[in-house]
Coordinates of C-alpha atoms in Angstrom, one line a residue:
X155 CA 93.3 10.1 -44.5
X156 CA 93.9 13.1 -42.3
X157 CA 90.6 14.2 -43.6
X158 CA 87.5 15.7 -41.4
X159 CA 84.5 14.3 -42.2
X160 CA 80.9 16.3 -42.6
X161 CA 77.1 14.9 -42.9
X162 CA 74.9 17.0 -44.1
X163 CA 71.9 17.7 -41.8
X164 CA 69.4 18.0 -44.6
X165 CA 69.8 15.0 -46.3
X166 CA 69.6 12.6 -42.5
X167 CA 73.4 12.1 -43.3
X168 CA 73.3 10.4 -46.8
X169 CA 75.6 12.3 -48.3
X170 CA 79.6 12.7 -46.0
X171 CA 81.8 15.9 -47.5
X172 CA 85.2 15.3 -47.2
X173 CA 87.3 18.6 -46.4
X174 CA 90.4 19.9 -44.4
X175 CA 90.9 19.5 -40.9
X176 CA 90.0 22.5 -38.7
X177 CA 92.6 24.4 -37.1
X178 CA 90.9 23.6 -34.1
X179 CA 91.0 20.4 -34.1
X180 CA 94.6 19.9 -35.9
X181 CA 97.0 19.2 -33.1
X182 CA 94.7 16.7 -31.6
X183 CA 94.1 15.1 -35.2
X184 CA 98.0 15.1 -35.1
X185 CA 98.4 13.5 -32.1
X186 CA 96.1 10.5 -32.7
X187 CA 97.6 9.9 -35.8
X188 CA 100.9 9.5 -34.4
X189 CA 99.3 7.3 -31.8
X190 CA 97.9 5.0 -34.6
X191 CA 101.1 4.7 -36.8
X192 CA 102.9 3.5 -33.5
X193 CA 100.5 0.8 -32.3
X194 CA 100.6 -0.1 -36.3
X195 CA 104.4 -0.3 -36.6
X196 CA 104.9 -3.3 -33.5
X197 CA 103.2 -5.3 -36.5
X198 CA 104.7 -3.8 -39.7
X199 CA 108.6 -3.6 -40.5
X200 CA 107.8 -1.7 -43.8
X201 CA 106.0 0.8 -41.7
X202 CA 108.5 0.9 -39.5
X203 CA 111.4 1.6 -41.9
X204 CA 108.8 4.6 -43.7
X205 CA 108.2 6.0 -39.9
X206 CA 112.0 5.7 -39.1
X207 CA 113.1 7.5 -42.1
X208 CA 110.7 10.2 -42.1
X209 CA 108.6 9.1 -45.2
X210 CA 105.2 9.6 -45.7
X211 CA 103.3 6.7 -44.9
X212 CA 100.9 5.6 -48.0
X213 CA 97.1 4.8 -47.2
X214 CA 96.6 1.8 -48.8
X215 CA 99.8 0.6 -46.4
X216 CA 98.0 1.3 -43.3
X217 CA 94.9 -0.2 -44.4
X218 CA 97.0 -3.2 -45.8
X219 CA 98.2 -3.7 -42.3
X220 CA 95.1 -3.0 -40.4
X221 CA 93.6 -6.2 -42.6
X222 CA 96.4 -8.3 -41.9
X223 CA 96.1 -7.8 -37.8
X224 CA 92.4 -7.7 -37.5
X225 CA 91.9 -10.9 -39.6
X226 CA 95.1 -12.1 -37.0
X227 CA 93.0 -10.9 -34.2
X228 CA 96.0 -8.6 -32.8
X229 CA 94.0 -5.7 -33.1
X230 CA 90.2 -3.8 -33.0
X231 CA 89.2 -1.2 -35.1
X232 CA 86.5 0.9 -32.8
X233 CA 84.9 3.6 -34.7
X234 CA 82.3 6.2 -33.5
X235 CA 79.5 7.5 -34.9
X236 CA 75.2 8.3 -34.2
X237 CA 72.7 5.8 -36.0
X238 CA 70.2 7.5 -35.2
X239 CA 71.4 10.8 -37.1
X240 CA 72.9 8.6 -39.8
X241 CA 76.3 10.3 -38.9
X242 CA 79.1 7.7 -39.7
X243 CA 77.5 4.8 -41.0
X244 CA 79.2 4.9 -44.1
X245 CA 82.8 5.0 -42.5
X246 CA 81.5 1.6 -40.3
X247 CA 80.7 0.0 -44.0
X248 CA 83.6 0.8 -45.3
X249 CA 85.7 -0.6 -42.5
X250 CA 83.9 -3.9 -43.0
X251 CA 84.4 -4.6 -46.0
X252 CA 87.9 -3.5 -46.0
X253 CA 89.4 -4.3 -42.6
X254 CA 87.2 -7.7 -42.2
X255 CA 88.0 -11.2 -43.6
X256 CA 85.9 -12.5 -46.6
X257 CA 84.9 -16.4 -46.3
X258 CA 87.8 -17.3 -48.1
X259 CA 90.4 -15.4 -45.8
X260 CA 89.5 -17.6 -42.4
X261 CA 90.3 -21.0 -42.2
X262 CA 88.8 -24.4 -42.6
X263 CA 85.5 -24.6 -40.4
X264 CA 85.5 -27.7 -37.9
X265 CA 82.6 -29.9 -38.2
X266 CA 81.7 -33.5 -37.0
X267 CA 81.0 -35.9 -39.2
X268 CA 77.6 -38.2 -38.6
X269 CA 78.8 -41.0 -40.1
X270 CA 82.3 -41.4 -39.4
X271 CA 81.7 -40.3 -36.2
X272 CA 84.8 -38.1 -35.7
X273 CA 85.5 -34.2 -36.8
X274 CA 86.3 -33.2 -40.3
X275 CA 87.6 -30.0 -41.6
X276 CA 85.9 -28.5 -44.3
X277 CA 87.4 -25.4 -46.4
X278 CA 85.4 -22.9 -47.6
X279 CA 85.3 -23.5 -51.0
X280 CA 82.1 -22.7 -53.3
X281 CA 83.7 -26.3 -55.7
X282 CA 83.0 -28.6 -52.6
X283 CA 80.6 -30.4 -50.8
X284 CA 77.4 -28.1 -50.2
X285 CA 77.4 -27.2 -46.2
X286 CA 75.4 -24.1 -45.1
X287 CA 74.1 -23.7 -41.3
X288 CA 70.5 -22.0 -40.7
X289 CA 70.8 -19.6 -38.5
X290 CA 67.7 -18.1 -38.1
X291 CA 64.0 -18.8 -38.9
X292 CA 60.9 -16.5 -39.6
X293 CA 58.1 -17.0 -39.9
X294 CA 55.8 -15.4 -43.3
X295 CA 52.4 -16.1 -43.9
X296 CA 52.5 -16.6 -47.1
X297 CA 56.1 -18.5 -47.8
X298 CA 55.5 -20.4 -44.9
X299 CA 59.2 -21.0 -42.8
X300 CA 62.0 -18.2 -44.3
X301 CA 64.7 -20.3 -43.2
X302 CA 68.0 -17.9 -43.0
X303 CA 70.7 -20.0 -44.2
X304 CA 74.5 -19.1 -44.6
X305 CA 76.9 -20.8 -47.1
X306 CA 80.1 -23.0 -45.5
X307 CA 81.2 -24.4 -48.1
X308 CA 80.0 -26.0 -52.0
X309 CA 76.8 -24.9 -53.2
X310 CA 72.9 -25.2 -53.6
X311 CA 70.6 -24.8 -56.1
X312 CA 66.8 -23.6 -56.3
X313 CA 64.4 -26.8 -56.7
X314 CA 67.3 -29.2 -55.9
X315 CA 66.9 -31.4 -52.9
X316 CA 69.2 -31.1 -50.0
X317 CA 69.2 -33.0 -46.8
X318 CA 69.0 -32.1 -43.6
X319 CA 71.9 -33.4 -41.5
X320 CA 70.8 -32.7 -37.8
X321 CA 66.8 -34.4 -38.9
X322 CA 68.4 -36.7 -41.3
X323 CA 65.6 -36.0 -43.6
X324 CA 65.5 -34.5 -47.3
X325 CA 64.5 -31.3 -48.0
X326 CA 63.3 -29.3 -51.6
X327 CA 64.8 -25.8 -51.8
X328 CA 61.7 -24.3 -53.5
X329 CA 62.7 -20.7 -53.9
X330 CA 66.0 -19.0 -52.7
X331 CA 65.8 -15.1 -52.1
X332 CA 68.9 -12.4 -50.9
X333 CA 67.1 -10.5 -48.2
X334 CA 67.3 -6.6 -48.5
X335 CA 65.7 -5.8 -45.4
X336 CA 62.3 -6.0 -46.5
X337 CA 62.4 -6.4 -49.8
X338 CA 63.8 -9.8 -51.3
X339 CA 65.5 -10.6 -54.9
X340 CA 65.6 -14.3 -56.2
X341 CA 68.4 -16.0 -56.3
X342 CA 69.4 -19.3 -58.4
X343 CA 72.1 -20.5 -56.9
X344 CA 73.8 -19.6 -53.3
X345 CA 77.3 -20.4 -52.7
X346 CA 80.1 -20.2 -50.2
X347 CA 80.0 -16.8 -48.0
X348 CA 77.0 -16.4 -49.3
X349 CA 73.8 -15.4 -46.8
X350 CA 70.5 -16.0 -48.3
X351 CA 66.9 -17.5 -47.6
X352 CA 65.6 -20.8 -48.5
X353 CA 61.7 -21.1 -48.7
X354 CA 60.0 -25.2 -48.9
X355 CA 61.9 -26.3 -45.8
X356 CA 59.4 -28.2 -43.6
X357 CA 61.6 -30.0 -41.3
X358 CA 64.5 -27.4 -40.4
X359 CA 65.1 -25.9 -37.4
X360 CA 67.5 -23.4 -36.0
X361 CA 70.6 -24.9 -36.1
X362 CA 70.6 -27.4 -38.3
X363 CA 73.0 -28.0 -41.1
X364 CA 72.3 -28.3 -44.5
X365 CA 74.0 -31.0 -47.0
X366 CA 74.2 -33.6 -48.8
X367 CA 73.9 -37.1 -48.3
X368 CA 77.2 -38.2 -49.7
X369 CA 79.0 -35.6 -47.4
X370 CA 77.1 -35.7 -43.6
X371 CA 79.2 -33.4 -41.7
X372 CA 77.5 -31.4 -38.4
X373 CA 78.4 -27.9 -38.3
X374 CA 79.2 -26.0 -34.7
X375 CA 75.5 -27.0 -33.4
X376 CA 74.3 -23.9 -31.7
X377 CA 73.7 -24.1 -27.6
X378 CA 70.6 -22.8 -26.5
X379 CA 70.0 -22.4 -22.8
X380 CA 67.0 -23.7 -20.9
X381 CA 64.4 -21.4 -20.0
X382 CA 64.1 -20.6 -16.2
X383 CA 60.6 -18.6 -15.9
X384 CA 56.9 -19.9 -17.2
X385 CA 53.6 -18.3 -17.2
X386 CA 50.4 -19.9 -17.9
X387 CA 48.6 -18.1 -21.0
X388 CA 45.1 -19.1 -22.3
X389 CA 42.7 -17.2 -24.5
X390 CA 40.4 -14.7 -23.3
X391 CA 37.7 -16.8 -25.4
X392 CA 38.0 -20.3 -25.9
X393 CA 37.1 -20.5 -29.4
X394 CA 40.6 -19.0 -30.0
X395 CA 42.2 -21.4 -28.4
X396 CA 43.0 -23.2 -31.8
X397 CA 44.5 -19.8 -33.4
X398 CA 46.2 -19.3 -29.7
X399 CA 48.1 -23.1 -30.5
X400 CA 49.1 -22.5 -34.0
X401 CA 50.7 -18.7 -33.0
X402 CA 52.7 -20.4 -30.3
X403 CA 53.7 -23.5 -32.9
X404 CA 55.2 -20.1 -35.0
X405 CA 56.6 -19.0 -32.5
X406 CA 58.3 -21.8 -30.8
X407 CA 59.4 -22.3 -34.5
X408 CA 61.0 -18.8 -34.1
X409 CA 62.9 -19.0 -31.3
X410 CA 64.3 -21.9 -29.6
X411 CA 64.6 -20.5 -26.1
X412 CA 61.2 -20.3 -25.7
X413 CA 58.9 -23.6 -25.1
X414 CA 55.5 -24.4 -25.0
X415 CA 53.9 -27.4 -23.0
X416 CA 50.5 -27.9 -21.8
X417 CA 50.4 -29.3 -17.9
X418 CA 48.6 -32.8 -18.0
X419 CA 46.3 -32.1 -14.6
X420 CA 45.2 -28.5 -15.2
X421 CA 45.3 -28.3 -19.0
X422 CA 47.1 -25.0 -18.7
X423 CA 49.2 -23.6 -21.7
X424 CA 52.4 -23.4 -20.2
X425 CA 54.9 -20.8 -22.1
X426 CA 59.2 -20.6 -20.7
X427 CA 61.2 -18.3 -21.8
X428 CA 64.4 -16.5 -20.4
X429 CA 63.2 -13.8 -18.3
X430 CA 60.2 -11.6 -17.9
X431 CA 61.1 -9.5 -20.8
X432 CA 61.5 -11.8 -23.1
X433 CA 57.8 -13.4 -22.3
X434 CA 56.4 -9.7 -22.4
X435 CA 57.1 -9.3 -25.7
X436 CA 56.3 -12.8 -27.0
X437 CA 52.8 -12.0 -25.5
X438 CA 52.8 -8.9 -26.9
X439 CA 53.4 -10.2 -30.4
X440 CA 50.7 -12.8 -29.7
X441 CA 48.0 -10.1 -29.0
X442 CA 49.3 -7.4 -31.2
X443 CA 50.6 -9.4 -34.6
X444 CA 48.7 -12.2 -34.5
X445 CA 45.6 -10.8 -33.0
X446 CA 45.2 -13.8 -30.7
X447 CA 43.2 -12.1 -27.4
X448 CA 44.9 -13.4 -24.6
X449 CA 45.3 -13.6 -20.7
X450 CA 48.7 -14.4 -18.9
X451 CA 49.3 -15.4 -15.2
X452 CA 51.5 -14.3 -12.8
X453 CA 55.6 -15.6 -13.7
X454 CA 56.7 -18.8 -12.2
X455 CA 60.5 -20.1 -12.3
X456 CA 61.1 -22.8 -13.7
X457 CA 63.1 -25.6 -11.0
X458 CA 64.6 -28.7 -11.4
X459 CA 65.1 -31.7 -9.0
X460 CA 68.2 -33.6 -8.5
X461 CA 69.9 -36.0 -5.8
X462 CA 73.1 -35.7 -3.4
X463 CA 73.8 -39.0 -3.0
X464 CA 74.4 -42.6 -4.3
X465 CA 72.0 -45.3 -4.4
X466 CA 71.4 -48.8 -5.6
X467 CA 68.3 -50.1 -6.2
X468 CA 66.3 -53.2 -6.7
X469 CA 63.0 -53.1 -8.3
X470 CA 60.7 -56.3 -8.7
X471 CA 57.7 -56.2 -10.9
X472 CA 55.0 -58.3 -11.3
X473 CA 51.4 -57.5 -12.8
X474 CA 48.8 -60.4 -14.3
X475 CA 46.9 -58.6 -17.5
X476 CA 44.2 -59.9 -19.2
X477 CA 45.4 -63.4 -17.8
X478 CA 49.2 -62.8 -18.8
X479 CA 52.0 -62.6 -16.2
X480 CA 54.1 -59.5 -16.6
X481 CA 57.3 -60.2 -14.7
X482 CA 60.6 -58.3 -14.4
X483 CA 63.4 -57.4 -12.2
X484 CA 66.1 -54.6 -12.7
X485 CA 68.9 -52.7 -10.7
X486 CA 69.6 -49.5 -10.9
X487 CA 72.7 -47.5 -9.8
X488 CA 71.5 -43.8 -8.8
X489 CA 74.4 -41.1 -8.8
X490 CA 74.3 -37.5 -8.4
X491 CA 76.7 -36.1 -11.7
X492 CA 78.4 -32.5 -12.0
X493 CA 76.3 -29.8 -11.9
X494 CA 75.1 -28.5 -15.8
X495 CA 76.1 -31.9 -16.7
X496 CA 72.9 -33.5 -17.8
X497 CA 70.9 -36.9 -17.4
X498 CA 73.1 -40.0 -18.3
X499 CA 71.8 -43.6 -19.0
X500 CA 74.1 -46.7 -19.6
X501 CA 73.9 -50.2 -19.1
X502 CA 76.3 -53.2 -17.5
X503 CA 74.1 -55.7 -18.6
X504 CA 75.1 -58.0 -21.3
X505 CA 72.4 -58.8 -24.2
X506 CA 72.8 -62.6 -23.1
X507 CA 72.0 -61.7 -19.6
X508 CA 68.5 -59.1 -21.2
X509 CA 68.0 -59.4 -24.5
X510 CA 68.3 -56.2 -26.5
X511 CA 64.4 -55.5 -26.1
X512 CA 63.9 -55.2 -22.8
X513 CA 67.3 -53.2 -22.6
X514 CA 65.6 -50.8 -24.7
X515 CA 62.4 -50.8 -22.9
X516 CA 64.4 -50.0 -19.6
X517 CA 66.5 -47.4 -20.9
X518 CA 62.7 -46.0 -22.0
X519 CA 61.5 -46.2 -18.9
X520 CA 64.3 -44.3 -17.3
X521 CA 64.6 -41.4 -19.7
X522 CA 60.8 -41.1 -19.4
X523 CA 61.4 -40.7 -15.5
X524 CA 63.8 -38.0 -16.0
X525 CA 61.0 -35.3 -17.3
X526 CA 58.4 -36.3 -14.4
X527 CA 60.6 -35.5 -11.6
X528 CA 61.1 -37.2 -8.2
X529 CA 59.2 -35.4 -5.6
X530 CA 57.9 -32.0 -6.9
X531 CA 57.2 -33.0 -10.8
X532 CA 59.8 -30.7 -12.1
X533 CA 62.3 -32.2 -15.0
X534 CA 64.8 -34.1 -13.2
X535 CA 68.6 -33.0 -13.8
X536 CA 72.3 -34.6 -13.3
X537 CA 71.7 -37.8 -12.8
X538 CA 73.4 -40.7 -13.9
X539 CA 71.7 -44.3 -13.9
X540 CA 73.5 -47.2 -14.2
X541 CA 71.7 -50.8 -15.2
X542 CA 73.6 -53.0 -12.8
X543 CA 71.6 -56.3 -12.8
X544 CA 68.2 -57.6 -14.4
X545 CA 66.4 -60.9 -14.3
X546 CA 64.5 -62.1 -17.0
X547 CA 62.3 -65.0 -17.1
X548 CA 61.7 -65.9 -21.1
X549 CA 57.8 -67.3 -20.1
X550 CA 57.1 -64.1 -18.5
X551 CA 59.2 -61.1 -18.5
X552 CA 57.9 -58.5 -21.1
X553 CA 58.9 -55.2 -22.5
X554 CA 56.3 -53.9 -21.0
X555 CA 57.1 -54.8 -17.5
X556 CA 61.1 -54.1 -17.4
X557 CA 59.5 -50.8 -18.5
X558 CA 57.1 -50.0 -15.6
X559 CA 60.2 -52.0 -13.5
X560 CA 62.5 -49.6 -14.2
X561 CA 60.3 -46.2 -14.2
X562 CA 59.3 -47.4 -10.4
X563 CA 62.7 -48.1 -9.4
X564 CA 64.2 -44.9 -10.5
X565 CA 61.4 -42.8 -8.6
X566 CA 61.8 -45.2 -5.2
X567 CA 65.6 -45.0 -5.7
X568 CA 65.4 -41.0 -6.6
X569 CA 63.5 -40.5 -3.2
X570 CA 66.0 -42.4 -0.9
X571 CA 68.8 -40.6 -2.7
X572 CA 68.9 -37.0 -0.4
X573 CA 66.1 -35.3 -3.8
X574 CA 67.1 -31.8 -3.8
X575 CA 65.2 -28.6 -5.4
X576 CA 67.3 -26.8 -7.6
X577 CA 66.9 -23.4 -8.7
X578 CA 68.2 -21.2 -11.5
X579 CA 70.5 -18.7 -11.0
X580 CA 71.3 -15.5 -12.8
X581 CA 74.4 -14.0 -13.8
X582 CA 73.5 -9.6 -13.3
X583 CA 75.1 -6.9 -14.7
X584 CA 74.2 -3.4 -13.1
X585 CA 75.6 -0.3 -14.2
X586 CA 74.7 2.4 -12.4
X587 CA 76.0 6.1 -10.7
X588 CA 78.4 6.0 -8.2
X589 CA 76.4 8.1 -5.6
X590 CA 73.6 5.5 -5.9
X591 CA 76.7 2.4 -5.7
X592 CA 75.5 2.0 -2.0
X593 CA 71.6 1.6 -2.2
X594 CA 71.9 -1.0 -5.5
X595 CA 75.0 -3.7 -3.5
X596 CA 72.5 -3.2 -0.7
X597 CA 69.0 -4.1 -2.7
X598 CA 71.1 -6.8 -4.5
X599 CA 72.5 -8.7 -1.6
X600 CA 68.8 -8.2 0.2
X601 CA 67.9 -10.3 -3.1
X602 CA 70.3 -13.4 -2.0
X603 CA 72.8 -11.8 -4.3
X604 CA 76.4 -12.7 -4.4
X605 CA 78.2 -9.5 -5.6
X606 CA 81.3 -10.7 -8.0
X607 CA 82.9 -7.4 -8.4
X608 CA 82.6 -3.7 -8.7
X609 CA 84.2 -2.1 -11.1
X610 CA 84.7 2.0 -11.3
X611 CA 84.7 3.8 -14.3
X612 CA 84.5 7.7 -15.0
X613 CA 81.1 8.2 -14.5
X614 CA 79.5 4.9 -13.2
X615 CA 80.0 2.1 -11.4
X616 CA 80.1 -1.5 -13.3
X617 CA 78.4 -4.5 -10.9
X618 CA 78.4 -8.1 -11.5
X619 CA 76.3 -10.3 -8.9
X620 CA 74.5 -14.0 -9.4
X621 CA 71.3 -13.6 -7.8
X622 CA 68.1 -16.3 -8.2
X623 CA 65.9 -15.7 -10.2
X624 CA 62.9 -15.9 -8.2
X625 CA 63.8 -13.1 -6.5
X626 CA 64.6 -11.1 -9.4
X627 CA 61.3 -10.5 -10.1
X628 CA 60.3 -6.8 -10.8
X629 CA 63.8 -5.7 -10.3
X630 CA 63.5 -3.4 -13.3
X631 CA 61.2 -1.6 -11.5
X632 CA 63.3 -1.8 -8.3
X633 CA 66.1 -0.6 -9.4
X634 CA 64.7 2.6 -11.7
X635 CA 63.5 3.7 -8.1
X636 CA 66.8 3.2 -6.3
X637 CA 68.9 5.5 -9.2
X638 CA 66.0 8.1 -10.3
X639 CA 65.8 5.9 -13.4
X640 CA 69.6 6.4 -13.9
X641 CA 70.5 2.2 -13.3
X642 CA 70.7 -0.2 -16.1
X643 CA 70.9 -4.0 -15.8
X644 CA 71.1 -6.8 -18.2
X645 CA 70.3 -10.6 -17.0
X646 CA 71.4 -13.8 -18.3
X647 CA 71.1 -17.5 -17.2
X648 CA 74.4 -18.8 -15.4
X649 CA 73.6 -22.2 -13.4
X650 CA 71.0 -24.4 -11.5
X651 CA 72.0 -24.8 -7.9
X652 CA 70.2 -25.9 -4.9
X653 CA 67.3 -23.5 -3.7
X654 CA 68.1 -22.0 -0.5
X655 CA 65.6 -21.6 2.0
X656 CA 63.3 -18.5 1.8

């Protein structure tokens, strides 16, 4: 608009005047303008021909074409601004709702259908089937489960029943509510591109898609990585221990990257999350929002146990019960699979050759071996097992049995197969100044860091490094020494690979 732009200090920047362009400021607002008609015109004849023949170029053309490439993802509208004084939060508004694409602009939304078994695509239209995905959940303690839900495609009604896809279970949509930050308005009916809350759900979780049953299609299922650091947390009395339970159950509820197990020979709490930050402030909403007094052990990572070579197997069991012979006989293939590839369990057994209950009770007994681990009790983690070869015996062989047969011969095949200790790995950003550039490669390579790259810009140097995570631990700490509290660093999970030696 050529236009300078002024918040008013007194109001926290509620009110923008719109006025001339300082002389100051007019060659440079000149010169950026020019800038942004050119970049505009390599996707606009008509802007072209106006620029070409000297002609004023009309607003509502530029923010025509602006649309157009955005919603094409040619372009990227950056705009500046303070939140914190309120300064230019209207201008960022306004650019969304005119320079982004409403649900009906984008195409139709891939999805896999659960019964069909192959992928569907569904358009975003408020007349079809009803599809929504929830993409967050909250907790109230009142309501119950807020489930955030947003609107696909079709539509849903308040006290209808939909059904959950992911859980295969129905669910009743007792109340539905647009959320205004903290304040809620009740809704009757949410459609397409809508974003609203559904209160009554008991069996969501995050991710899951809601539906119908005539129409079972699986939205984009969202990928949650594993957690790669535990602590042990227990109540300071142990008559809270209940409350403790039921705050972590919300919690857990909350946020899928963070898990909760209790370890079977110390009757520790366990809580995993993604890093020591993340735990802090679960723990802190523990003792300060839930007023649940608690004490927390020192951080542990989280490894995993895996194999480097190929095995087979035989396993003979036999067991007399209560005067019952228990007899069976399996063979297992053992092989070491790609890593961040996951546990895989098949079978090359005919039913003629084991009938379709033992195959099950086999295929038990090996998933069930995955999560005790082969020498150190951690989780297990790409493997494949193969079911080569059973023998069953019709007067003797039992579920039970090819069970026990085949947990035994996946631990004794596991142990001959090279068992390796795998740790997770971090992928590290550091930005930091350049004087201190030196002193943070060092610290970080002293860590068993692997620098990527190092990137200069103006004022700071840009590092990316993969480091493990156990000896990441108080890094924050570490690092606001090295650069006079100057550094920052963000941390993410990249991979498990095999723990080096100390």
């Amino acid at each position: 608009r050529m236009k300078e732009i002024r918040w008013e200090a007194q109001d926290y920047g509620a009110a923008m005047v719109f006025g001339d362009i300082k002389e100051e400021y007019r060659e440079q607002a000149d010169q950026w303008r020019e800038k942004l008609i050119d970049a505009l015109s390599a996707h606009s004849d008509e802007m072209t021909e106006h620029f070409l023949e000297g002609r004023d170029i009309p607003e509502e053309l530029i923010h025509r074409v602006i649309r157009k490439e955005v919603i094409n993802q040619n372009i990227v509208v950056v705009l500046t601004g303070a939140s914190l004084r309120n300064i230019g939060v209207q201008p960022l508004l306004d650019a969304v709702v005119n320079y982004l694409p409403a649900p009906d602009d984008l195409p139709p939304i891939p999805a896999h259908h659960a019964k069909k078994e192959e992928e569907v695509l569904v358009p975003r239209d408020p007349e079809g089937p009803p599809l929504g995905l929830i993409f967050k959940i909250q907790a109230d303690r009142e309501a119950g489960s807020l489930c955030f839900l947003r609107m696909y495609s079709g539509s849903l009604k308040k006290g209808t029943v939909a059904f959950n896809v992911d859980q295969k279970k129905r669910e009743r949509l007792t109340r539905l509510l647009r959320m205004h930050s903290n304040r809620s308005e009740p809704l009757d009916t949410v459609s397409a591109g809508d974003i609203a809350v559904a209160v009554g759900l008991k069996f969501s979780r995050t991710g899951d898609t809601i539906g119908s049953e005539g129409f079972q299609a699986i939205l984009e299922p969202m990928e949650f990585p594993e957690p790669v650091i535990s602590v042990a947390i227990e109540p300071k009395t142990m008559s809270e221990m209940d409350r403790l339970k039921k705050t972590l159950d919300i919690l857990q509820l909350e946020d899928p990257t963070f898990t909760v197990k209790e370890n079977e020979d110390t009757g520790q709490i366990i809580i995993s999350g993604m890093g020591e930050l993340h735990l802090d402030v679960l723990v802190t909403r523990i003792v300060d929002d839930y007023k649940v007094p608690a004490k927390v052990g020192n951080p542990q990572v989280t490894y995993r146990e895996s194999i480097s070579k190929e095995i087979l197997h035989t396993e003979k069991f036999h067991k007399v019960y209560a005067g019952k012979e228990n007899t069976a006989e399996v063979t297992l293939k053992i092989t070491p699979l790609e890593r961040g590839s996951g546990n895989r369990y098949n079978s090359e057994v005919s039913e003629d050759t084991l009938p379709r209950e033992m195959q099950d009770a086999v295929a038990s007994g090996v998933n069930g071996s995955f999560t005790s681990g082969v020498m150190f009790g951690y989780p297990a983690f790409d493997i494949g097992v193969t079911l080569v070869n059973a023998v069953f015996n019709p007067l003797t062989s039992t579920a039970f049995a090819f069970k026990a047969a085949a947990s035994m011969g996946f631990d004794a095949a596991c142990r001959e197969a090279g068992p390796v200790l795998l740790e997770p790995v971090m992928t590290v950003d550091v930005m930091c100044p350049s004087e201190y550039l030196g002193e943070v490669l060092s610290n970080i390579t002293m860590r068993g860091g692997i620098i990527s790259s190092v990137e200069s810009k103006p004022t700071i140097e840009h590092i990316r490094a993969s480091c493990p995570m156990a000896r990441m631990f108080g890094y924050s700490t570490a690092l606001r020494s090295l650069t006079q509290g100057r550094g920052t660093f963000a941390i993410e999970f990249s991979h498990f690979a095999v723990k080096q030696p100390d």
